[in-house]
Amino acid sequence: MDAYLERPDGCTLYYTVDDHTDPWRKADTILFVHGLAESGEAWRGWVPHFARHYRVVRIDLRGFGRSTPMPGEHQWTMDELLDDIEALIRRLGCERVHLVGAKSGGSMVLKMAADRPALVHTLIGVTPPLTPAAGVDEWVKHIATRGVPDWARHTMQGRLGSAASQAEVDWWVENLQGKTPLSTLQGYLRWVPKLDIRADVERITCPTLIITTTGSGLRSVDGVKAWVSRVKSARLLVLEGDAWHAAGAYPDRCAQASVDFLAEYRNRQISG
C-alpha cells in the first residue's frame, strides 16, 4: 500500500506498507528509516523477511524518494526529522514501533530511542554514524561539478563492497541514489556530517542491536564496540565484509539477524 502524509510546513511524506500477517491477529509494526541519498526502496530485500509477522512500513524521508524535495537552503535539524517520524507513527495508529535505521537513518533511530523512548519497542541500527564525518566536502564538490549520478557511481564500491555485481551497482545508481534531488543533497550534506550523538546513546534503554562490518572504510570495529558498550541492553553483530552500507550490501544476512533478535524479544515478552 502506498500512502502520503502531509506535514504542517507543506512537505509531503511518502510511505509504503507491506502487511502479510494473519488478519485475525494484532501484529506489531516495524518502521524502516533509510540513509543518505536513498528512499524506502533501499529496504526492498528486507521486506520478505518481516512482512509475514510484522506490518512493515518504509518511509521516504523528507527530500528523498517520492517525498517532497527540499530546497538547497533548507535548514535540516534532527528534531524536524524525528517529528516527521513520530507523525507517521501516530498516523499508523501505533503507540510504539520497532525501529530499524541504516547509516544516517540509523543515527535518527538511535536519537529517537534516546529522546522519545515511549515510541520505541526495540531498535536496530545498521552502520549508524555517531560522530562528525570527514571527507564530505569532496562529495559536495563532486556533486556540484559532475552531478548526483556520477557521485553515486563514484562512491558505490565503498558503499556496496567489492562483491557487488555491475548490475547491482547500476540499479543503485540509476534507480535509487542517482535520482536524489540535487537541492536535497546540498542542504543535507551541510547538516549530516556535523552530527554528534555520542552522549545521546547512553540514554537508550530499549533492546538494541547494532550491525557493522569488518572492512568498512568509515569506522573501525573497535570504535563501534566502544560506544555500543555504553548502551544498555545493546548487542553488536559484526559481519565479514568490506561494505560500509551493510543494510544494502548484505540484506539477507542483516535481515535474518534482525528477525532472530526480534523473535528473542517477542519470546521474552510472552514468557515474562
mmCIF file of C-alpha atoms in Angstrom:
data_model
loop_
_atom_site.group_PDB
_atom_site.id
_atom_site.type_symbol
_atom_site.label_atom_id
_atom_site.label_comp_id
_atom_site.label_asym_id
_atom_site.label_seq_id
_atom_site.Cartn_x
_atom_site.Cartn_y
_atom_site.Cartn_z
ATOM 1 C CA MET A 1 0.000 0.000 0.000
ATOM 2 C CA ASP A 2 1.320 3.429 -0.984
ATOM 3 C CA ALA A 3 0.318 6.447 1.096
ATOM 4 C CA TYR A 4 1.219 10.060 1.817
ATOM 5 C CA LEU A 5 1.359 12.160 4.973
ATOM 6 C CA GLU A 6 1.085 15.946 4.812
ATOM 7 C CA ARG A 7 3.244 17.884 7.258
ATOM 8 C CA PRO A 8 2.409 21.352 8.652
ATOM 9 C CA ASP A 9 5.148 23.061 6.608
ATOM 10 C CA GLY A 10 3.692 21.767 3.342
ATOM 11 C CA CYS A 11 6.105 18.861 2.937
ATOM 12 C CA THR A 12 4.507 15.606 1.782
ATOM 13 C CA LEU A 13 5.985 12.362 3.113
ATOM 14 C CA TYR A 14 5.593 9.178 1.104
ATOM 15 C CA TYR A 15 5.473 5.795 2.813
ATOM 16 C CA THR A 16 4.586 2.251 1.903
ATOM 17 C CA VAL A 17 3.071 -0.549 3.977
ATOM 18 C CA ASP A 18 3.637 -4.270 3.402
ATOM 19 C CA ASP A 19 1.448 -6.440 5.627
ATOM 20 C CA HIS A 20 1.015 -10.173 5.074
ATOM 21 C CA THR A 21 0.238 -11.028 8.672
ATOM 22 C CA ASP A 22 -2.814 -13.042 9.728
ATOM 23 C CA PRO A 23 -5.693 -10.542 9.683
ATOM 24 C CA TRP A 24 -7.215 -12.011 12.825
ATOM 25 C CA ARG A 25 -4.053 -11.302 14.862
ATOM 26 C CA LYS A 26 -2.724 -7.940 16.031
ATOM 27 C CA ALA A 27 0.727 -7.504 14.548
ATOM 28 C CA ASP A 28 3.465 -5.170 15.719
ATOM 29 C CA THR A 29 4.663 -2.500 13.302
ATOM 30 C CA ILE A 30 8.277 -2.234 12.197
ATOM 31 C CA LEU A 31 9.357 1.088 10.703
ATOM 32 C CA PHE A 32 12.396 1.347 8.421
ATOM 33 C CA VAL A 33 14.365 4.598 8.081
ATOM 34 C CA HIS A 34 16.830 4.944 5.199
ATOM 35 C CA GLY A 35 20.054 6.907 4.981
ATOM 36 C CA LEU A 36 21.708 9.469 2.717
ATOM 37 C CA ALA A 37 20.551 9.669 -0.912
ATOM 38 C CA GLU A 38 18.112 6.773 -0.606
ATOM 39 C CA SER A 39 14.438 6.017 -0.095
ATOM 40 C CA GLY A 40 12.343 3.229 1.348
ATOM 41 C CA GLU A 41 13.307 1.181 -1.717
ATOM 42 C CA ALA A 42 16.698 0.627 -0.087
ATOM 43 C CA TRP A 43 14.943 -1.868 2.236
ATOM 44 C CA ARG A 44 13.450 -3.954 -0.593
ATOM 45 C CA GLY A 45 15.499 -7.062 0.248
ATOM 46 C CA TRP A 46 14.470 -6.894 3.916
ATOM 47 C CA VAL A 47 10.715 -6.858 3.407
ATOM 48 C CA PRO A 48 10.132 -10.599 2.714
ATOM 49 C CA HIS A 49 11.890 -11.487 5.965
ATOM 50 C CA PHE A 50 9.427 -9.441 8.038
ATOM 51 C CA ALA A 51 6.103 -8.955 6.272
ATOM 52 C CA ARG A 52 4.600 -12.303 7.292
ATOM 53 C CA HIS A 53 4.814 -11.464 11.001
ATOM 54 C CA TYR A 54 5.012 -7.655 11.155
ATOM 55 C CA ARG A 55 3.318 -4.723 9.498
ATOM 56 C CA VAL A 56 6.292 -3.355 7.562
ATOM 57 C CA VAL A 57 6.401 0.395 6.957
ATOM 58 C CA ARG A 58 9.081 2.134 4.879
ATOM 59 C CA ILE A 59 9.272 5.913 4.887
ATOM 60 C CA ASP A 60 10.830 8.192 2.287
ATOM 61 C CA LEU A 61 12.322 10.892 4.482
ATOM 62 C CA ARG A 62 11.568 14.487 3.501
ATOM 63 C CA GLY A 63 13.619 15.420 0.474
ATOM 64 C CA PHE A 64 14.164 11.858 -0.708
ATOM 65 C CA GLY A 65 12.400 9.325 -2.885
ATOM 66 C CA ARG A 66 8.788 10.253 -3.538
ATOM 67 C CA SER A 67 8.623 12.755 -0.677
ATOM 68 C CA THR A 68 8.851 16.484 -1.323
ATOM 69 C CA PRO A 69 12.351 17.625 -2.386
ATOM 70 C CA MET A 70 13.948 20.102 -0.008
ATOM 71 C CA PRO A 71 15.433 23.380 -1.278
ATOM 72 C CA GLY A 72 19.189 23.771 -1.097
ATOM 73 C CA GLU A 73 18.889 26.404 1.629
ATOM 74 C CA HIS A 74 16.709 24.216 3.875
ATOM 75 C CA GLN A 75 17.999 24.155 7.445
ATOM 76 C CA TRP A 76 17.974 20.475 8.370
ATOM 77 C CA THR A 77 17.541 19.515 12.023
ATOM 78 C CA MET A 78 17.279 16.230 13.850
ATOM 79 C CA ASP A 79 14.138 17.390 15.668
ATOM 80 C CA GLU A 80 12.355 18.090 12.382
ATOM 81 C CA LEU A 81 13.141 14.601 11.080
ATOM 82 C CA LEU A 82 12.120 12.962 14.341
ATOM 83 C CA ASP A 83 8.882 14.971 14.305
ATOM 84 C CA ASP A 84 8.196 13.585 10.825
ATOM 85 C CA ILE A 85 8.818 10.024 12.004
ATOM 86 C CA GLU A 86 6.676 10.499 15.108
ATOM 87 C CA ALA A 87 3.852 11.943 12.998
ATOM 88 C CA LEU A 88 3.937 8.823 10.833
ATOM 89 C CA ILE A 89 3.865 6.573 13.904
ATOM 90 C CA ARG A 90 0.772 8.443 15.083
ATOM 91 C CA ARG A 91 -0.812 8.217 11.618
ATOM 92 C CA LEU A 92 -0.299 4.452 11.719
ATOM 93 C CA GLY A 93 -2.210 4.286 14.983
ATOM 94 C CA CYS A 94 0.732 2.921 16.944
ATOM 95 C CA GLU A 95 1.745 3.604 20.499
ATOM 96 C CA ARG A 96 5.182 2.102 19.849
ATOM 97 C CA VAL A 97 7.036 0.578 16.917
ATOM 98 C CA HIS A 98 10.162 -1.429 16.262
ATOM 99 C CA LEU A 99 12.649 0.926 14.598
ATOM 100 C CA VAL A 100 15.277 -0.041 12.028
ATOM 101 C CA GLY A 101 17.656 2.509 10.530
ATOM 102 C CA ALA A 102 20.755 2.414 8.352
ATOM 103 C CA LYS A 103 23.587 4.927 8.028
ATOM 104 C CA SER A 104 22.260 8.402 8.916
ATOM 105 C CA GLY A 105 18.828 6.789 9.271
ATOM 106 C CA GLY A 106 20.481 4.686 11.964
ATOM 107 C CA SER A 107 21.582 7.867 13.711
ATOM 108 C CA MET A 108 17.962 9.057 13.594
ATOM 109 C CA VAL A 109 16.515 5.918 15.167
ATOM 110 C CA LEU A 110 19.180 5.973 17.885
ATOM 111 C CA LYS A 111 18.257 9.574 18.680
ATOM 112 C CA MET A 112 14.553 8.690 18.625
ATOM 113 C CA ALA A 113 15.095 5.906 21.145
ATOM 114 C CA ALA A 114 17.104 8.257 23.357
ATOM 115 C CA ASP A 115 14.778 11.270 23.168
ATOM 116 C CA ARG A 116 11.352 9.672 22.698
ATOM 117 C CA PRO A 117 11.620 6.235 24.318
ATOM 118 C CA ALA A 118 7.861 5.827 24.763
ATOM 119 C CA LEU A 119 7.564 5.351 20.987
ATOM 120 C CA VAL A 120 10.085 2.530 20.653
ATOM 121 C CA HIS A 121 9.780 -1.203 21.369
ATOM 122 C CA THR A 122 13.198 -2.193 20.026
ATOM 123 C CA LEU A 123 15.956 -0.613 17.988
ATOM 124 C CA ILE A 124 18.148 -1.940 15.178
ATOM 125 C CA GLY A 125 20.894 0.294 13.788
ATOM 126 C CA VAL A 126 22.954 -0.791 10.794
ATOM 127 C CA THR A 127 26.305 1.033 10.477
ATOM 128 C CA PRO A 128 24.989 4.205 12.148
ATOM 129 C CA PRO A 129 27.455 7.118 12.463
ATOM 130 C CA LEU A 130 27.692 8.792 15.865
ATOM 131 C CA THR A 131 30.464 11.322 15.261
ATOM 132 C CA PRO A 132 31.199 14.047 12.707
ATOM 133 C CA ALA A 133 32.355 12.735 9.336
ATOM 134 C CA ALA A 134 35.383 13.815 7.324
ATOM 135 C CA GLY A 135 35.748 13.965 3.557
ATOM 136 C CA VAL A 136 32.227 15.164 2.826
ATOM 137 C CA ASP A 137 33.491 18.417 1.289
ATOM 138 C CA GLU A 138 34.888 16.353 -1.580
ATOM 139 C CA TRP A 139 31.469 14.777 -2.087
ATOM 140 C CA VAL A 140 29.867 18.225 -2.217
ATOM 141 C CA LYS A 141 32.369 19.367 -4.850
ATOM 142 C CA HIS A 142 31.867 16.203 -6.873
ATOM 143 C CA ILE A 143 28.085 16.568 -6.840
ATOM 144 C CA ALA A 144 28.291 20.252 -7.799
ATOM 145 C CA THR A 145 30.674 19.719 -10.714
ATOM 146 C CA ARG A 146 29.741 16.278 -12.051
ATOM 147 C CA GLY A 147 26.199 15.646 -10.813
ATOM 148 C CA VAL A 148 24.473 13.295 -8.407
ATOM 149 C CA PRO A 149 24.514 10.138 -10.605
ATOM 150 C CA ASP A 150 28.273 10.414 -11.199
ATOM 151 C CA TRP A 151 28.891 10.911 -7.462
ATOM 152 C CA ALA A 152 26.711 7.901 -6.656
ATOM 153 C CA ARG A 153 28.629 5.699 -9.080
ATOM 154 C CA HIS A 154 31.999 7.007 -7.883
ATOM 155 C CA THR A 155 31.228 6.105 -4.246
ATOM 156 C CA MET A 156 29.311 2.877 -4.856
ATOM 157 C CA GLN A 157 32.131 0.366 -4.418
ATOM 158 C CA GLY A 158 32.810 1.543 -0.882
ATOM 159 C CA ARG A 159 29.082 1.613 -0.198
ATOM 160 C CA LEU A 160 28.235 -1.880 -1.504
ATOM 161 C CA GLY A 161 31.634 -3.549 -1.248
ATOM 162 C CA SER A 162 33.846 -5.423 -3.668
ATOM 163 C CA ALA A 163 31.410 -8.339 -4.086
ATOM 164 C CA ALA A 164 28.676 -6.188 -5.662
ATOM 165 C CA SER A 165 27.905 -7.074 -9.270
ATOM 166 C CA GLN A 166 27.806 -4.468 -12.029
ATOM 167 C CA ALA A 167 24.050 -4.972 -12.327
ATOM 168 C CA GLU A 168 23.651 -4.285 -8.604
ATOM 169 C CA VAL A 169 25.752 -1.126 -8.819
ATOM 170 C CA ASP A 170 23.801 0.062 -11.850
ATOM 171 C CA TRP A 171 20.468 -0.421 -10.072
ATOM 172 C CA TRP A 172 21.553 1.549 -7.004
ATOM 173 C CA VAL A 173 22.893 4.366 -9.157
ATOM 174 C CA GLU A 174 20.142 4.566 -11.772
ATOM 175 C CA ASN A 175 17.064 3.765 -9.701
ATOM 176 C CA LEU A 176 17.904 4.969 -6.219
ATOM 177 C CA GLN A 177 20.813 7.182 -5.214
ATOM 178 C CA GLY A 178 21.399 8.846 -8.557
ATOM 179 C CA LYS A 179 17.782 10.079 -8.584
ATOM 180 C CA THR A 180 18.151 12.080 -5.364
ATOM 181 C CA PRO A 181 17.323 15.776 -5.947
ATOM 182 C CA LEU A 182 20.457 17.926 -6.053
ATOM 183 C CA SER A 183 18.899 20.567 -3.816
ATOM 184 C CA THR A 184 18.125 17.989 -1.118
ATOM 185 C CA LEU A 185 21.709 16.750 -1.067
ATOM 186 C CA GLN A 186 23.129 20.261 -0.989
ATOM 187 C CA GLY A 187 21.314 21.025 2.248
ATOM 188 C CA TYR A 188 21.564 17.568 3.801
ATOM 189 C CA LEU A 189 25.323 17.402 3.301
ATOM 190 C CA ARG A 190 25.754 20.672 5.175
ATOM 191 C CA TRP A 191 23.977 19.156 8.165
ATOM 192 C CA VAL A 192 24.562 15.432 8.480
ATOM 193 C CA PRO A 193 28.405 15.406 8.640
ATOM 194 C CA LYS A 194 28.253 17.518 11.811
ATOM 195 C CA LEU A 195 26.070 15.086 13.761
ATOM 196 C CA ASP A 196 27.467 14.025 17.107
ATOM 197 C CA ILE A 197 25.170 11.818 19.187
ATOM 198 C CA ARG A 198 27.771 10.057 21.341
ATOM 199 C CA ALA A 199 26.282 11.385 24.573
ATOM 200 C CA ASP A 200 22.716 10.643 23.494
ATOM 201 C CA VAL A 201 23.121 6.891 23.027
ATOM 202 C CA GLU A 202 23.853 6.407 26.710
ATOM 203 C CA ARG A 203 20.187 7.262 27.373
ATOM 204 C CA ILE A 204 18.874 4.390 25.233
ATOM 205 C CA THR A 205 17.223 1.701 27.342
ATOM 206 C CA CYS A 206 15.246 -0.417 24.867
ATOM 207 C CA PRO A 207 16.631 -3.722 23.486
ATOM 208 C CA THR A 208 19.107 -2.714 20.796
ATOM 209 C CA LEU A 209 21.001 -4.480 18.022
ATOM 210 C CA ILE A 210 23.841 -2.728 16.196
ATOM 211 C CA ILE A 211 25.278 -4.209 12.999
ATOM 212 C CA THR A 212 28.628 -3.265 11.477
ATOM 213 C CA THR A 213 31.202 -4.787 9.125
ATOM 214 C CA THR A 214 34.825 -5.831 9.479
ATOM 215 C CA GLY A 215 36.159 -3.944 6.478
ATOM 216 C CA SER A 216 34.246 -0.659 6.406
ATOM 217 C CA GLY A 217 36.467 2.229 5.449
ATOM 218 C CA LEU A 218 34.395 4.658 7.510
ATOM 219 C CA ARG A 219 34.614 3.292 11.041
ATOM 220 C CA SER A 220 36.595 0.633 12.893
ATOM 221 C CA VAL A 221 35.100 -2.341 14.697
ATOM 222 C CA ASP A 222 36.909 -1.317 17.888
ATOM 223 C CA GLY A 223 35.395 2.150 17.665
ATOM 224 C CA VAL A 224 31.893 0.713 17.283
ATOM 225 C CA LYS A 225 32.461 -1.720 20.159
ATOM 226 C CA ALA A 226 33.484 1.161 22.404
ATOM 227 C CA TRP A 227 30.241 3.088 22.033
ATOM 228 C CA VAL A 228 27.958 0.055 21.923
ATOM 229 C CA SER A 229 29.355 -0.983 25.295
ATOM 230 C CA ARG A 230 27.839 2.198 26.736
ATOM 231 C CA VAL A 231 24.307 1.394 25.528
ATOM 232 C CA LYS A 232 22.147 -0.524 27.973
ATOM 233 C CA SER A 233 20.617 -3.754 26.616
ATOM 234 C CA ALA A 234 22.638 -3.468 23.399
ATOM 235 C CA ARG A 235 24.470 -6.130 21.451
ATOM 236 C CA LEU A 236 26.811 -5.851 18.493
ATOM 237 C CA LEU A 237 26.869 -8.047 15.392
ATOM 238 C CA VAL A 238 29.996 -7.800 13.240
ATOM 239 C CA LEU A 239 29.623 -9.125 9.699
ATOM 240 C CA GLU A 240 32.512 -10.114 7.463
ATOM 241 C CA GLY A 241 32.531 -7.716 4.532
ATOM 242 C CA ASP A 242 34.078 -4.554 3.127
ATOM 243 C CA ALA A 243 30.889 -2.550 2.507
ATOM 244 C CA TRP A 244 30.127 0.447 4.675
ATOM 245 C CA HIS A 245 26.409 0.123 3.836
ATOM 246 C CA ALA A 246 25.752 -3.328 5.260
ATOM 247 C CA ALA A 247 21.960 -2.965 5.103
ATOM 248 C CA GLY A 248 22.120 -2.519 1.334
ATOM 249 C CA ALA A 249 25.051 -4.800 0.561
ATOM 250 C CA TYR A 250 24.057 -7.743 2.771
ATOM 251 C CA PRO A 251 20.265 -7.504 3.156
ATOM 252 C CA ASP A 252 19.600 -11.189 3.817
ATOM 253 C CA ARG A 253 22.278 -11.569 6.478
ATOM 254 C CA CYS A 254 21.266 -8.359 8.219
ATOM 255 C CA ALA A 255 17.546 -9.053 7.993
ATOM 256 C CA GLN A 256 17.803 -12.600 9.293
ATOM 257 C CA ALA A 257 19.873 -11.466 12.267
ATOM 258 C CA SER A 258 17.265 -8.787 12.929
ATOM 259 C CA VAL A 259 14.394 -11.266 12.674
ATOM 260 C CA ASP A 260 16.146 -13.516 15.193
ATOM 261 C CA PHE A 261 16.737 -10.568 17.513
ATOM 262 C CA LEU A 262 13.071 -9.563 17.391
ATOM 263 C CA ALA A 263 11.912 -13.165 17.897
ATOM 264 C CA GLU A 264 14.019 -13.332 21.034
ATOM 265 C CA TYR A 265 12.448 -10.086 22.252
ATOM 266 C CA ARG A 266 8.951 -11.375 21.496
ATOM 267 C CA ASN A 267 9.617 -14.643 23.331
ATOM 268 C CA ARG A 268 10.820 -12.737 26.380
ATOM 269 C CA GLN A 269 7.646 -10.637 26.302
ATOM 270 C CA ILE A 270 5.479 -13.778 26.164
ATOM 271 C CA SER A 271 7.362 -15.624 28.911
ATOM 272 C CA GLY A 272 7.709 -12.537 31.078
#
